[in-house]
Structures are given as structure tokens and as C-alpha cells.
Amino acid sequence: LSLAISTDQNLLEHCLAADLPVTRSCRNGNCGRCDSRLQKGQVQLRNGSIIHAPAIIPLCIAHARSDIHISHIPLVQLPTHWRCQWQNPQTLRLPAGRQTPPRQGDICAILVTHGVETNEIAEINGRNIVLRHPSGNKLESGSASLITIDRDHHGDYSLWREYDGEQQQLWAHLNHPTALVAQAAYQQSGTSGRYLILSD
Ligand code: FES
């Protein structure tokens, strides 16, 4: 991917503007989540220091000072989807097979009859997924779709439902991939209305 970049925006902002879902958190060079490899060229960090390639740089505080080439940009993992069976309001069972289970601590969205619930995976026990919170779903149907949302699901987007001329905010502070999944999940859940992703 080749981008025309200006020196006034940092490299993370350039990547996000180009819809590259770079992992990030602090945005001030501390957490290391956006660290990438500078292969060619020079950048200036927020504190004024100039870094020459080859080097690992935090994109969030780096500004280009020449034509640059960057690799190993960490991207948010795209969400994964499982079709499960409810065992009880706090436990879902994965289908038999060799599908890799989600991980303990994953944040997940579960499609229920009239919408989407978010939850956290407290424990994986064989094929059983134990949720942090019991579902509020009435368990009318035995099956449920579970989608893991990347751990770093915080970002600058929110998801809104527009129905009958009114807008209601469903989720705030999502990153873009999570917002897309949540939007698709709501659309598939059959609830009426339009689902919009807006930047905060
Ligand atoms: S977002 Fe934390 S170092 Fe860049």
C-alpha cells in the first residue's frame, strides 16, 4: 500500500484515514501497540528526535521527514464467528469439530432474538464457553451466534440505530472493525431500523 503523506499528521492518523485498522491504545508512544518497522527513510518523533531506518517506531507519535517505507504494521485481528448452542443462560456449547475455540477473556457479541448482547468469556471448558454474565436472552431458540470482538475494541466510532425518525446510540467508543461487525450483527439479527457507524 502506498500513501501520500503530509508531515503535519502522524503516521497512525495516516493509516487510519486509509482504513488500515492499526492496533493502538495510548496514542502517546507508551504502550507499544502501534510499533512498526521503519525500513527506509526518516521520521521525527513528537519529542523532536529524528529516527533513521532501520528502526522500530511508534506510529502514533512519528511524522515523516522523507519518503519512508514501513513494514510489520500491527493490525487489529478481524473478528471470528462461531455457531453455538445454549446450554444455560451462562454457557454456550461449541459445535463438534476442530474449530479453534475463542479465548478466555475475549470480548464477544452474541446475536440473540432481538439484538446483540456483549459479554466476556470467563472460561473455556472443553466445548463449553462460560460467559462472564448470564444472558438476558429468553433462550427461545437453542442456537446462538457468537462473534469475538478484538480485545482492543476501543476506538473513535459509535454505532447508532435509526428507527422511526429517531436515532439511538447502541455502542460508543468502538474501533472501526468492531463497529463493522456490530453493524452486520445487528442487521442480521432482523431488528428493524438502519444501523449507522459514526465517528465520535
Ligand atoms: S498507540 Fe500506544 S504507542 Fe502508539
mmCIF file of N, CA, C and O and ligand atoms in Angstrom, residues 24-27 29-32 34 60, ligand 1:
data_model
loop_
_atom_site.group_PDB
_atom_site.id
_atom_site.type_symbol
_atom_site.label_atom_id
_atom_site.label_comp_id
_atom_site.label_asym_id
_atom_site.label_seq_id
_atom_site.Cartn_x
_atom_site.Cartn_y
_atom_site.Cartn_z
ATOM 1 N N ARG A 24 -3.848 -0.020 18.501
ATOM 2 C CA ARG A 24 -3.392 1.197 19.191
ATOM 3 C C ARG A 24 -4.117 1.295 20.506
ATOM 4 O O ARG A 24 -5.156 0.656 20.695
ATOM 5 N N SER A 25 -3.588 2.107 21.377
ATOM 6 C CA SER A 25 -4.278 2.342 22.633
ATOM 7 C C SER A 25 -3.950 3.739 23.141
ATOM 8 O O SER A 25 -4.756 4.645 23.070
ATOM 9 N N CYS A 26 -2.706 3.947 23.630
ATOM 10 C CA CYS A 26 -2.401 5.190 24.348
ATOM 11 C C CYS A 26 -2.308 6.410 23.446
ATOM 12 O O CYS A 26 -2.618 7.515 23.842
ATOM 13 N N ARG A 27 -1.842 6.209 22.242
ATOM 14 C CA ARG A 27 -1.598 7.293 21.281
ATOM 15 C C ARG A 27 -0.571 8.313 21.767
ATOM 16 O O ARG A 27 -0.611 9.474 21.357
ATOM 17 N N GLY A 29 2.822 7.022 22.423
ATOM 18 C CA GLY A 29 4.128 6.378 22.312
ATOM 19 C C GLY A 29 4.499 5.493 23.484
ATOM 20 O O GLY A 29 5.626 5.027 23.545
ATOM 21 N N ASN A 30 3.586 5.236 24.403
ATOM 22 C CA ASN A 30 3.947 4.469 25.596
ATOM 23 C C ASN A 30 3.616 2.984 25.519
ATOM 24 O O ASN A 30 4.356 2.164 26.038
ATOM 25 N N CYS A 31 2.483 2.643 24.925
ATOM 26 C CA CYS A 31 2.018 1.258 25.064
ATOM 27 C C CYS A 31 2.686 0.298 24.089
ATOM 28 O O CYS A 31 2.677 -0.906 24.296
ATOM 29 N N GLY A 32 3.222 0.793 23.002
ATOM 30 C CA GLY A 32 3.900 -0.071 22.031
ATOM 31 C C GLY A 32 2.963 -0.792 21.086
ATOM 32 O O GLY A 32 3.410 -1.567 20.242
ATOM 33 N N CYS A 34 1.274 0.210 18.546
ATOM 34 C CA CYS A 34 1.337 0.598 17.131
ATOM 35 C C CYS A 34 2.764 0.515 16.591
ATOM 36 O O CYS A 34 3.035 0.997 15.503
ATOM 37 N N CYS A 60 2.104 6.378 16.318
ATOM 38 C CA CYS A 60 1.224 7.424 16.857
ATOM 39 C C CYS A 60 1.952 8.727 17.166
ATOM 40 O O CYS A 60 1.309 9.757 17.330
HETATM 41 S S1 FES B 1 -0.801 3.796 20.490
HETATM 42 FE FE1 FES B 1 0.446 3.412 22.204
HETATM 43 S S2 FES B 1 2.426 3.524 21.391
HETATM 44 FE FE2 FES B 1 1.174 4.093 19.736
#
